[in-house]
Tab-separated table of N, CA and C in Angstrom:
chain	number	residue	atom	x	y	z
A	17	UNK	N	0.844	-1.177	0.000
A	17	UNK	CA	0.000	0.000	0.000
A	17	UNK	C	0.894	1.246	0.000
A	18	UNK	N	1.019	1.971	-0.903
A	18	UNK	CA	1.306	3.350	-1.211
A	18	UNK	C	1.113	4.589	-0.468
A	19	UNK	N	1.892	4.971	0.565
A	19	UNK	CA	1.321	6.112	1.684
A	19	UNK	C	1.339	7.385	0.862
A	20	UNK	N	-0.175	7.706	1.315
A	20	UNK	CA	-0.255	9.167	0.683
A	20	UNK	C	0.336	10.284	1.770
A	21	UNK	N	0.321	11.705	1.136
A	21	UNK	CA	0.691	12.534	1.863
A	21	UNK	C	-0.540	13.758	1.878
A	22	UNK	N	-1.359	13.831	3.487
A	22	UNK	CA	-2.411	14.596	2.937
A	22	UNK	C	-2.065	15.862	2.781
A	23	UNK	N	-3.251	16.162	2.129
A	23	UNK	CA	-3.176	17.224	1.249
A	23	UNK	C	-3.875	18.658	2.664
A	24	UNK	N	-2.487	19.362	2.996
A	24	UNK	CA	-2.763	20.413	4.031
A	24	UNK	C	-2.650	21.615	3.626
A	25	UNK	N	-3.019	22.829	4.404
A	25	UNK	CA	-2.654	23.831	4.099
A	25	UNK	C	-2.513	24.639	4.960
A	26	UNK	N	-1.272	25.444	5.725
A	26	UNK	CA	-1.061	26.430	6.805
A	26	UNK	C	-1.531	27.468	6.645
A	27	UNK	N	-2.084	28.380	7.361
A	27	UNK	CA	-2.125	30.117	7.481
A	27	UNK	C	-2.099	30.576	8.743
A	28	UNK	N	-1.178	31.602	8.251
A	28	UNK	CA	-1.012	32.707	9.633
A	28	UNK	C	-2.050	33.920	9.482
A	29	UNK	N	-2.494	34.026	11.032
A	29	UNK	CA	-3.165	35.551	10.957
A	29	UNK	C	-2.657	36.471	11.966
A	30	UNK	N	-2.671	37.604	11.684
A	30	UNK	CA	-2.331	38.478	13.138
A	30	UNK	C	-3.571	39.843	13.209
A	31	UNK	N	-4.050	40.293	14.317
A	31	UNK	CA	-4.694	41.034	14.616
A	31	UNK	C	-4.198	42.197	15.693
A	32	UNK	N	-4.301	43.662	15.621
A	32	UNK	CA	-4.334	44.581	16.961
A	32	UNK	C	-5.515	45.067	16.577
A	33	UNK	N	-5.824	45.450	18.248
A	33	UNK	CA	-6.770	46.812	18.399
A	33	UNK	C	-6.599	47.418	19.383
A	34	UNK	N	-6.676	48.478	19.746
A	34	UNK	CA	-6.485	49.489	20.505
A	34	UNK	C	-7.548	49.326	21.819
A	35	UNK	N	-7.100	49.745	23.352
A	35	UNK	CA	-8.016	49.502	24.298
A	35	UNK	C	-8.922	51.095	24.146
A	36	UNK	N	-10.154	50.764	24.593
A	36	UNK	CA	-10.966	52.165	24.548
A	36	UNK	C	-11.812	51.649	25.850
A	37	UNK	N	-11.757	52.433	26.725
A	37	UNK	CA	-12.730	52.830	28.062
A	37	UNK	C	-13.957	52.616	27.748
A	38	UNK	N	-14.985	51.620	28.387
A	38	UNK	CA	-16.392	51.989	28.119
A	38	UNK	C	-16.653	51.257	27.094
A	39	UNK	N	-15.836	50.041	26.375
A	39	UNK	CA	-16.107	48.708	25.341
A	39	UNK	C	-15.992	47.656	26.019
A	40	UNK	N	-16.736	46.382	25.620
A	40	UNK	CA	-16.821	45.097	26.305
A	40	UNK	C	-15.183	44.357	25.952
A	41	UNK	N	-14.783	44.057	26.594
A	41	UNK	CA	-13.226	43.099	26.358
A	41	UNK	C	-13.481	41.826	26.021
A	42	UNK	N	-13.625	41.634	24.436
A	42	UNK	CA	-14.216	40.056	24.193
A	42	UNK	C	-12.776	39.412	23.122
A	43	UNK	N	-12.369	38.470	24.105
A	43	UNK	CA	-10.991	37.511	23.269
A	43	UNK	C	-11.639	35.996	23.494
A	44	UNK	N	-11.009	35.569	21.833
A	44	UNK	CA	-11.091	34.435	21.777
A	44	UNK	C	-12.558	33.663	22.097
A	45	UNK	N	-13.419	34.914	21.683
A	45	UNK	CA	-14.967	34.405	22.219
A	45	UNK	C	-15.774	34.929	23.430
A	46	UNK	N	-14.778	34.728	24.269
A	46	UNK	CA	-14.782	35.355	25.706
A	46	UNK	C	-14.877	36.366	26.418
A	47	UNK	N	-16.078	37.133	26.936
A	47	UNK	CA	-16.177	37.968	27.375
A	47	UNK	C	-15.608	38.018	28.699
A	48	UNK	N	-14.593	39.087	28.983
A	48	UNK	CA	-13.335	39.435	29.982
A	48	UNK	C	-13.898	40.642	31.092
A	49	UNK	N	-13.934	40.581	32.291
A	49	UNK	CA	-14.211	41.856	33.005
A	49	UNK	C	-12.738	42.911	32.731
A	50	UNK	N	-13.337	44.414	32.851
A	50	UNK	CA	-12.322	45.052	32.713
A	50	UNK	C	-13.232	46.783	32.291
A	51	UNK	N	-12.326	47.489	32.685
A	51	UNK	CA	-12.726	48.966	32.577
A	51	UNK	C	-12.968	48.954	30.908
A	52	UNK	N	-11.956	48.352	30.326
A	52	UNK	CA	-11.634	48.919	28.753
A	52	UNK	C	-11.766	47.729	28.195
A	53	UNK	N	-12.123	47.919	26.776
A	53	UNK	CA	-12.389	46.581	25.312
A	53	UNK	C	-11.558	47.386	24.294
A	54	UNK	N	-11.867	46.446	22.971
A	54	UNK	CA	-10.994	46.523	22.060
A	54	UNK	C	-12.021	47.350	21.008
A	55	UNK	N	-11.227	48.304	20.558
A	55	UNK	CA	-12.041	49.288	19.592
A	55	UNK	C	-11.838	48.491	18.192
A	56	UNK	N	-13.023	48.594	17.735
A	56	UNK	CA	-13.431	48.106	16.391
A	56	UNK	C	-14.843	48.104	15.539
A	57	UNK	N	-14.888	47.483	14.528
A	57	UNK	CA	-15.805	47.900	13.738
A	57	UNK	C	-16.824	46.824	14.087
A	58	UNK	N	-16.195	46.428	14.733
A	58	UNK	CA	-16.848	44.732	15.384
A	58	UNK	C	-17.488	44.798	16.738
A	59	UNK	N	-16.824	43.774	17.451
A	59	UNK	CA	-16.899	43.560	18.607
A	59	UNK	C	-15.230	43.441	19.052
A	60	UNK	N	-14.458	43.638	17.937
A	60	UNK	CA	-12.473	44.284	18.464
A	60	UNK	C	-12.406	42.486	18.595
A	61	UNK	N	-13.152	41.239	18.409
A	61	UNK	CA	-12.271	40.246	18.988
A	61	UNK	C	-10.958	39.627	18.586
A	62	UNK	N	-9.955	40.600	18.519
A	62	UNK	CA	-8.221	40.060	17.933
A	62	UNK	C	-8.362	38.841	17.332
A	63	UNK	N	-8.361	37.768	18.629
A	63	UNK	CA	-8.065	36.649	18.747
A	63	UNK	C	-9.049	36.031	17.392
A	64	UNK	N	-10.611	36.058	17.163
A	64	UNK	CA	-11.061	35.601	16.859
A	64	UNK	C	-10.934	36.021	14.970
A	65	UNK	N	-10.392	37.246	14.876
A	65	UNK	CA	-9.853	37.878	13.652
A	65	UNK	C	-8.617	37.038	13.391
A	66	UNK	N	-7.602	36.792	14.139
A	66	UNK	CA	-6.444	36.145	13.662
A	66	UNK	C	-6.561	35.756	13.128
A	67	UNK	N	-7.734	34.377	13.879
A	67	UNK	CA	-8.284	32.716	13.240
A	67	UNK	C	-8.591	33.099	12.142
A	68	UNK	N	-9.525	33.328	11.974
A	68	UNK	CA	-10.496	33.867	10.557
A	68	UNK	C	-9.362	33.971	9.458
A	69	UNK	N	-8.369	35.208	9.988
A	69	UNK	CA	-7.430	35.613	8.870
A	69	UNK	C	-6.191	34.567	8.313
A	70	UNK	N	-6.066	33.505	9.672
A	70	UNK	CA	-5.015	32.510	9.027
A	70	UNK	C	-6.017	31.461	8.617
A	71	UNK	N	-7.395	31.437	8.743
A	71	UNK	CA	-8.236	30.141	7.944
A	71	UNK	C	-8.223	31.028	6.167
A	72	UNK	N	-8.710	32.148	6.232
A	72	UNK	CA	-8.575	32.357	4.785
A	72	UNK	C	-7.195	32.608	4.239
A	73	UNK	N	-5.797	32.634	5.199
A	73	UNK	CA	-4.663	32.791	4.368
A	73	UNK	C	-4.850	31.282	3.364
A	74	UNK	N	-4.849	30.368	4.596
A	74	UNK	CA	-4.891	28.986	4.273
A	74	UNK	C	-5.807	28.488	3.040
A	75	UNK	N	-6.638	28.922	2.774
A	75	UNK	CA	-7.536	28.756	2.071
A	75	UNK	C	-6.832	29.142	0.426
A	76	UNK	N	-6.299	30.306	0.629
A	76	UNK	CA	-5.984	31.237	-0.349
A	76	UNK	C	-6.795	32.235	-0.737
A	77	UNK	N	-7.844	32.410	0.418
A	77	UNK	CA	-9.229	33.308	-0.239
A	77	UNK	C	-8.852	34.653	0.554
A	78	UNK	N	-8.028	35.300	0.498
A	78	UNK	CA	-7.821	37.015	0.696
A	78	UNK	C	-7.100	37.110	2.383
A	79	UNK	N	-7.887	37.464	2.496
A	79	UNK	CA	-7.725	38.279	3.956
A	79	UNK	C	-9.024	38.978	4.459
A	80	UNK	N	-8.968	39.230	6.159
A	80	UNK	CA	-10.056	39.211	6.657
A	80	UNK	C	-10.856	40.844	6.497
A	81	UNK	N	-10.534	41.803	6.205
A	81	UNK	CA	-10.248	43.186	5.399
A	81	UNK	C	-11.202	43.164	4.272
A	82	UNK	N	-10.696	42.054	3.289
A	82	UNK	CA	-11.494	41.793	2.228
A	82	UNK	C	-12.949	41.808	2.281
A	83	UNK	N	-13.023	40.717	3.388
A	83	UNK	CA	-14.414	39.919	3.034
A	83	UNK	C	-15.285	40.507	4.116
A	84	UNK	N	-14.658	41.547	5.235
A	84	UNK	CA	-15.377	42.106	5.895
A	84	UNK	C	-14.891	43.343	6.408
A	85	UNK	N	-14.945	44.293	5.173
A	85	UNK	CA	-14.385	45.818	5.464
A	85	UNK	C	-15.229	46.395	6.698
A	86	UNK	N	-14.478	47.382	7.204
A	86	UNK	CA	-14.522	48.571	7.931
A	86	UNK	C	-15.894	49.253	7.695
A	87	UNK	N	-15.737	49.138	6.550
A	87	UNK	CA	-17.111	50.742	5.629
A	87	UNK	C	-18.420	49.424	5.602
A	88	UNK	N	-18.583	48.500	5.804
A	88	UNK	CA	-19.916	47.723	5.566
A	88	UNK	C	-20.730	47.380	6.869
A	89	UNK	N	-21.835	48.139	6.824
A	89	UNK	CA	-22.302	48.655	8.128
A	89	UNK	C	-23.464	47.280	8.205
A	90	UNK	N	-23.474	46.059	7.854
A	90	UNK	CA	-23.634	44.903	8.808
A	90	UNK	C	-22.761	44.203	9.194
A	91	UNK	N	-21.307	44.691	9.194
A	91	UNK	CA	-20.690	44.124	10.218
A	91	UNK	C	-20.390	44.965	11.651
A	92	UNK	N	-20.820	45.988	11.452
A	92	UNK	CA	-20.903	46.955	12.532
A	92	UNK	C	-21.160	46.063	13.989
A	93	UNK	N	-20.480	46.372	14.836
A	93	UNK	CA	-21.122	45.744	16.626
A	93	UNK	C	-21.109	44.179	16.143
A	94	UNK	N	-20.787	43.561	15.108
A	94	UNK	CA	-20.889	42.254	14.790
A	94	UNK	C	-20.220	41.593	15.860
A	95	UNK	N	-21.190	40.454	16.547
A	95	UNK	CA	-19.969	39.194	17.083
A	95	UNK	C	-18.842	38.555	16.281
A	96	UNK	N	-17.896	38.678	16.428
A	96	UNK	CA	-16.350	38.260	16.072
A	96	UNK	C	-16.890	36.483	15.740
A	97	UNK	N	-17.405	35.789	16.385
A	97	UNK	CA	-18.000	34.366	16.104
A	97	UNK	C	-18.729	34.283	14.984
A	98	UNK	N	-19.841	35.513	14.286
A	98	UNK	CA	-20.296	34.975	13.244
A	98	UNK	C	-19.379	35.330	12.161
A	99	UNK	N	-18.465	36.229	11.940
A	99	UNK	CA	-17.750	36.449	11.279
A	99	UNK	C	-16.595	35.124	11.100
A	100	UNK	N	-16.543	34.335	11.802
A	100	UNK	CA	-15.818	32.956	11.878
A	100	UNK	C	-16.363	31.926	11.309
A	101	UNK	N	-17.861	32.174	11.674
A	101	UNK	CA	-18.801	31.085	11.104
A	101	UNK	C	-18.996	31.253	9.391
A	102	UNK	N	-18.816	32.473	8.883
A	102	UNK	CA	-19.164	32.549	7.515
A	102	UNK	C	-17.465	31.992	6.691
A	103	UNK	N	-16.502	32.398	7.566
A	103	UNK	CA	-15.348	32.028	7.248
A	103	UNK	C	-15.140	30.427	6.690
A	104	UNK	N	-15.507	30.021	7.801
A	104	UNK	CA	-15.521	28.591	8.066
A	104	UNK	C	-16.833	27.867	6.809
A	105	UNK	N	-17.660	28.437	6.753
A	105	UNK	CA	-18.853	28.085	5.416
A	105	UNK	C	-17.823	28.037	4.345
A	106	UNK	N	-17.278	28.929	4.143
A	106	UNK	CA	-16.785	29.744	2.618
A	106	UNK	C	-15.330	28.527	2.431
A	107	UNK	N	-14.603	27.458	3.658
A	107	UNK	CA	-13.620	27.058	3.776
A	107	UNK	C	-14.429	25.841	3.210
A	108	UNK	N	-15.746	25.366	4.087
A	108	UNK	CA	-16.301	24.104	3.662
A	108	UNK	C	-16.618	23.393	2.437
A	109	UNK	N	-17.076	24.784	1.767
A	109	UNK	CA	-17.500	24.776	0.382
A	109	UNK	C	-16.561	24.893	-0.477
A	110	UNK	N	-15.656	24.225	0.103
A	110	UNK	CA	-14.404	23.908	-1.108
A	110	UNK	C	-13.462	22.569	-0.750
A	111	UNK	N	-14.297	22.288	0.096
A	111	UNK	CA	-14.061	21.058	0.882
A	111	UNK	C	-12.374	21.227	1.546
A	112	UNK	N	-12.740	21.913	2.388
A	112	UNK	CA	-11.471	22.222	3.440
A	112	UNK	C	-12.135	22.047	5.025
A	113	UNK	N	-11.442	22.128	6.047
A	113	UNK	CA	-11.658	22.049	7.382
A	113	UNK	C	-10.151	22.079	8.178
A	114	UNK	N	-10.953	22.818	9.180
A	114	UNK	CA	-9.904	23.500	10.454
A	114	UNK	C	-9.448	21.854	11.067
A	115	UNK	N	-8.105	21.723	11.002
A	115	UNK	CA	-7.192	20.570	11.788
A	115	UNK	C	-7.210	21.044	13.179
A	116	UNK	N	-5.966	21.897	13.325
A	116	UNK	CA	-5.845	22.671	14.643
A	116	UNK	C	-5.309	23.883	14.478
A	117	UNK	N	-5.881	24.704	15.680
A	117	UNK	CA	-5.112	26.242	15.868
A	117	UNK	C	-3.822	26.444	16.582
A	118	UNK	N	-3.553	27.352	16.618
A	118	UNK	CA	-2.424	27.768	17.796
A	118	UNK	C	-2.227	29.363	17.622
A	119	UNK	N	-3.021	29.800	19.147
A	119	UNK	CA	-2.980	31.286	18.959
A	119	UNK	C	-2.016	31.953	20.185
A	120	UNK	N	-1.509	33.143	20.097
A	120	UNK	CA	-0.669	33.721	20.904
A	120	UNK	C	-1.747	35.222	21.026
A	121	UNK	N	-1.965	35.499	22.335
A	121	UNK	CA	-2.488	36.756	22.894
A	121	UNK	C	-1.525	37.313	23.409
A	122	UNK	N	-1.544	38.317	23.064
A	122	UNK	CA	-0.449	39.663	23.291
A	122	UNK	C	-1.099	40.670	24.557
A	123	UNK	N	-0.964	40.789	25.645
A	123	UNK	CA	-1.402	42.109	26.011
A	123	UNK	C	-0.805	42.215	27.753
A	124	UNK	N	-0.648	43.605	27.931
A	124	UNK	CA	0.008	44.020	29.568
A	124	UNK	C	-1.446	43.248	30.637
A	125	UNK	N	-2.347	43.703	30.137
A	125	UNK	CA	-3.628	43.295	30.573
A	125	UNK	C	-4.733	43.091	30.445
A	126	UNK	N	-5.518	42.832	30.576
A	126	UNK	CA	-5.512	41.832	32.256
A	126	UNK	C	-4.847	40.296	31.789
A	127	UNK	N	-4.324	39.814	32.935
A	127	UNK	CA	-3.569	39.141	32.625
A	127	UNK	C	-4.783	37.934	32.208
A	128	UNK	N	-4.312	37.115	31.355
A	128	UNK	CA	-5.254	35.905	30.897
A	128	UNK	C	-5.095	34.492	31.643
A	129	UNK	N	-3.976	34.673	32.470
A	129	UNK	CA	-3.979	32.658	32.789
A	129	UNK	C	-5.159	32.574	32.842
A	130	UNK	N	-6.084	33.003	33.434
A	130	UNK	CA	-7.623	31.803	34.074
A	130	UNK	C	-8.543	32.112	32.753
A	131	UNK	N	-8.060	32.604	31.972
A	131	UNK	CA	-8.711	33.109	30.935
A	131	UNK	C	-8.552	32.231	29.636
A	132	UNK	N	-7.602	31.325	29.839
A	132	UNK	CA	-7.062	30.389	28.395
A	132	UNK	C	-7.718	29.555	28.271
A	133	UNK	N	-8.105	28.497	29.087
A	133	UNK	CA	-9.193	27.222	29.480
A	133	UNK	C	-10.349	27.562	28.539
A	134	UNK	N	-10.917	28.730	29.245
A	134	UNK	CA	-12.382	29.425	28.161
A	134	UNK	C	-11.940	29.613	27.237
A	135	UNK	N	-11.180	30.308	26.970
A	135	UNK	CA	-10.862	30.539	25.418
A	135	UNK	C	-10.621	29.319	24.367
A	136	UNK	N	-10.296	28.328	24.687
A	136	UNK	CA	-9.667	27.442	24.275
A	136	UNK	C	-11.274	26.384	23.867
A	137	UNK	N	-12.168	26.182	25.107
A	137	UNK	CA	-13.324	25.824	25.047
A	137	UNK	C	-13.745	26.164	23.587
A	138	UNK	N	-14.104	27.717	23.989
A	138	UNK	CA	-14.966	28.567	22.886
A	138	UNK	C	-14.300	28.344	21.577
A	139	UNK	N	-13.074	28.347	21.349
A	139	UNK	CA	-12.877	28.595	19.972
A	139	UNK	C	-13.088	27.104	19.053
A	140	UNK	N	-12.332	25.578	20.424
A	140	UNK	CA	-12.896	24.963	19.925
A	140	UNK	C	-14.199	24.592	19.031
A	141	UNK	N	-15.549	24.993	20.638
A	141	UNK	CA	-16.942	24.869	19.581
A	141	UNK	C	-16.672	25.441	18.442
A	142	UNK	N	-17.051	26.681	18.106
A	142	UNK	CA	-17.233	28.101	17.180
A	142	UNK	C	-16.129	27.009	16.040
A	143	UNK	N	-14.868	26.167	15.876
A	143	UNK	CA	-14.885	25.322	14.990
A	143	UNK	C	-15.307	24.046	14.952
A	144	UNK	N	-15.656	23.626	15.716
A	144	UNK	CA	-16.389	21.725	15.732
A	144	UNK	C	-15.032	20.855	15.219
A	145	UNK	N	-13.845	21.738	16.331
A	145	UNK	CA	-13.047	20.534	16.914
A	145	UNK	C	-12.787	20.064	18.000
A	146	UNK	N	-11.827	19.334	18.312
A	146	UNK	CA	-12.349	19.334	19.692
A	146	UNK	C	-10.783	19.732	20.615
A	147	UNK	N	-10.850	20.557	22.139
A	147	UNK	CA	-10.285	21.164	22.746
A	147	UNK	C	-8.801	20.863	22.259
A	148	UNK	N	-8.713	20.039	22.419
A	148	UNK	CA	-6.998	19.139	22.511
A	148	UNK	C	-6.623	19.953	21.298
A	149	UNK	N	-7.653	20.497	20.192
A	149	UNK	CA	-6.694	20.736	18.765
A	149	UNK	C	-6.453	22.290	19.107
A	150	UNK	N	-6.683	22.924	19.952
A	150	UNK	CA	-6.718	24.620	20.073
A	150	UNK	C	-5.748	24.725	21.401
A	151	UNK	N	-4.624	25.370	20.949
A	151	UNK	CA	-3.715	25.735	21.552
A	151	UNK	C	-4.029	27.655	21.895
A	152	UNK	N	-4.230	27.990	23.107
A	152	UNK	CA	-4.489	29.738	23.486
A	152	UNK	C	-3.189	29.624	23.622
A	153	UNK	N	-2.310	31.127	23.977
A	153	UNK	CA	-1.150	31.266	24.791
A	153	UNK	C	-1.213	32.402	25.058
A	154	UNK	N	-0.699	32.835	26.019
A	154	UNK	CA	-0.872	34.723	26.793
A	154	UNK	C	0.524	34.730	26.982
A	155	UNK	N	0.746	35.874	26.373
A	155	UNK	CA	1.878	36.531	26.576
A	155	UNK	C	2.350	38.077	27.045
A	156	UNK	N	3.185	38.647	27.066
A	156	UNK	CA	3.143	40.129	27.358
A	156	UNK	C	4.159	41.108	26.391
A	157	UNK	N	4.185	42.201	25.965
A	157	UNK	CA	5.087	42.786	25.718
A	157	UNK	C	6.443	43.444	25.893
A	158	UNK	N	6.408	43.147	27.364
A	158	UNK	CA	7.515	43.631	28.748
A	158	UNK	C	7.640	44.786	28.419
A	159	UNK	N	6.640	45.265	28.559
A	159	UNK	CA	6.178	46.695	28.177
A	159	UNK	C	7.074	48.144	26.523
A	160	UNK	N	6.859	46.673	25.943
A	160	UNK	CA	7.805	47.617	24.701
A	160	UNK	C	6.329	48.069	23.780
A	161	UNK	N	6.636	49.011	22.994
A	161	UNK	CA	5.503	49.245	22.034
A	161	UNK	C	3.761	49.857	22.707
A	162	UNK	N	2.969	50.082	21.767
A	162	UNK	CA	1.961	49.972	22.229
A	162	UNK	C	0.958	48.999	23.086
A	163	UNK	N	1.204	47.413	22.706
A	163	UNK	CA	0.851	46.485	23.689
A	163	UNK	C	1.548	46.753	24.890
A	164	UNK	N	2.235	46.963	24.674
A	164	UNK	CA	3.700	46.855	26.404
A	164	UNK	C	2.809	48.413	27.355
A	165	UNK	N	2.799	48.995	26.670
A	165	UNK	CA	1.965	50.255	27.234
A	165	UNK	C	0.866	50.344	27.776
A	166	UNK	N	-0.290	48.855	27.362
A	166	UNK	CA	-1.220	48.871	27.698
A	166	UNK	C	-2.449	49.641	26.782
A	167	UNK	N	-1.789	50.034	25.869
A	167	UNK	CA	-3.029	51.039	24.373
A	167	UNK	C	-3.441	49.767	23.518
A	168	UNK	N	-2.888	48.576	23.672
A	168	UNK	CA	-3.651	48.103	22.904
A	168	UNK	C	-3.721	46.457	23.358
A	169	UNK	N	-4.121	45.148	22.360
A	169	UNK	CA	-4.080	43.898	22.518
A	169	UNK	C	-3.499	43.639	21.041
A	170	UNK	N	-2.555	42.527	21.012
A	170	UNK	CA	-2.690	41.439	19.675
A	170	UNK	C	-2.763	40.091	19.600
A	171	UNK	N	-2.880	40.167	18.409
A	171	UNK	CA	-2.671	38.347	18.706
A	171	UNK	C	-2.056	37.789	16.890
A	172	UNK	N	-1.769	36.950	17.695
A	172	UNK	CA	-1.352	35.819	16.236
A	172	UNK	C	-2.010	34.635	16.010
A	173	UNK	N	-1.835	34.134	14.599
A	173	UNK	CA	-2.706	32.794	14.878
A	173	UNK	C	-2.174	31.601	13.896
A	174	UNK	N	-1.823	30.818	13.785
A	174	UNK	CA	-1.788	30.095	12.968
A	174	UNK	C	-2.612	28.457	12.511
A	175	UNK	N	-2.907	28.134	11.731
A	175	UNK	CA	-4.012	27.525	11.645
A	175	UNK	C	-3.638	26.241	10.619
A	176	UNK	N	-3.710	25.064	10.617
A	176	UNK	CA	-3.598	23.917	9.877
A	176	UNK	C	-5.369	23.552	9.268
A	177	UNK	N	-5.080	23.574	7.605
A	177	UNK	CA	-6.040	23.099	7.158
A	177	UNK	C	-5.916	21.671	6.785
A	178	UNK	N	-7.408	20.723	6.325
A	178	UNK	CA	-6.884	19.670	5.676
A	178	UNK	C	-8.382	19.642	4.773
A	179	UNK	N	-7.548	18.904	3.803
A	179	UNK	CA	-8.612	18.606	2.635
A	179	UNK	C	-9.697	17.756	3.069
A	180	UNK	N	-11.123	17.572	2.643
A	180	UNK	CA	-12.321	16.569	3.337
A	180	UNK	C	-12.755	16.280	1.954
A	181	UNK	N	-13.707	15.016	2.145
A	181	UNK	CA	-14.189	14.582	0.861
A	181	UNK	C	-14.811	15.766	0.401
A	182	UNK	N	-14.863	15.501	-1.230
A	182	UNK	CA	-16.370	16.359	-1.219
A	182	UNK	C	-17.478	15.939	-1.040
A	183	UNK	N	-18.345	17.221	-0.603
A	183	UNK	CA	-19.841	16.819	0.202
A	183	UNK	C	-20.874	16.597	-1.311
A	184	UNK	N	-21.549	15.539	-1.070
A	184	UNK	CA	-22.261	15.440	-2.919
A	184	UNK	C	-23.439	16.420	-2.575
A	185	UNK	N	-24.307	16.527	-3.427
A	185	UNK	CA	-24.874	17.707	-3.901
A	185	UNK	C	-26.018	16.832	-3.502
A	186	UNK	N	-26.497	17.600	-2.673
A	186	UNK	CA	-28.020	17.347	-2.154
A	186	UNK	C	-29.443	17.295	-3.638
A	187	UNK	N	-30.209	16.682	-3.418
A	187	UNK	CA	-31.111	16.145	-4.520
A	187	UNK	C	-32.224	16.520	-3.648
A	188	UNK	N	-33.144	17.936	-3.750
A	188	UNK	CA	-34.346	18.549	-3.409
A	188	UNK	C	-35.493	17.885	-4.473
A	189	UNK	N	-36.309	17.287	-3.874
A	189	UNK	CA	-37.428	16.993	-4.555
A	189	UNK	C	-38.785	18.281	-4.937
């Protein structure tokens, strides 16, 4: 028997946003207590932009900019999750699927240890894999730059695709 080699595909994503006083702090799914959230056209979720942006590097289908500008006012206040979910449609329908993640959170604060577990949960569901494949990690800036300062959050992401059968074409009577 002839070992194949499956057919994968990597992408990286990276995300910042700036902290603003008086926004909800939502990473990786997760809504965070805290004075300040992440300013955006969204709901600011970095983490959940990374993903998105290294599932469509992977894909080869653009970037996350593309498919959900700034100026298009239903993504306005959007949950960062459905914007994952259409990602993840647009990956299916070409018969692709999320293997595993591995994301790095950037920020002075608040600090995340008790915060990775959930995150890790959530992002699992939101892809329908399961925990073991989603790697969170919190890190800090040691105060260099704007993260190190506390003005903002980032994150990175990188993401393993793999090829799936194709799905046959449903027959509506």
């Amino acid at each position: 028997m002839a070992w194949r080699t499956p057919h994968v595909r990597i992408g990286i994503g990276y995300d910042i946003h700036r902290l603003a006083e008086g926004r909800r702090l939502v990473l990786g799914g997760v809504e965070l207590p805290g004075p300040a959230g992440l300013l955006g056209h969204s709901d600011g979720d970095a983490v959940l932009h990374a993903i998105a942006d290294a599932i469509l590097g992977a894909a080869a289908l653009g970037d996350i900019g593309e498919h959900f500008p700034d100026s298009a006012d239903e993504w306005r206040n959007a949950d960062s999750a459905d914007i994952l979910k259409v990602v993840l449609k647009m990956i299916t329908e070409r018969s692709l699927a999320v293997h595993n993640v591995d994301a790095n959170v950037v920020a002075e604060r608040p600090k995340l240890a008790t915060a990775k577990a959930r995150m890790q949960q959530r992002i699992a569901e939101l892809l329908g894999i399961p925990p073991s494949r989603v790697s969170v990690k919190a890190r800090t800036a040691e105060g260099l730059g704007p993260v190190g300062r506390g003005e903002a959050i980032e994150a990175h992401a990188a993401v393993l695709l793999e090829e799936t059968p194709p799905r046959p074409e449903r027959a509506y009577a």
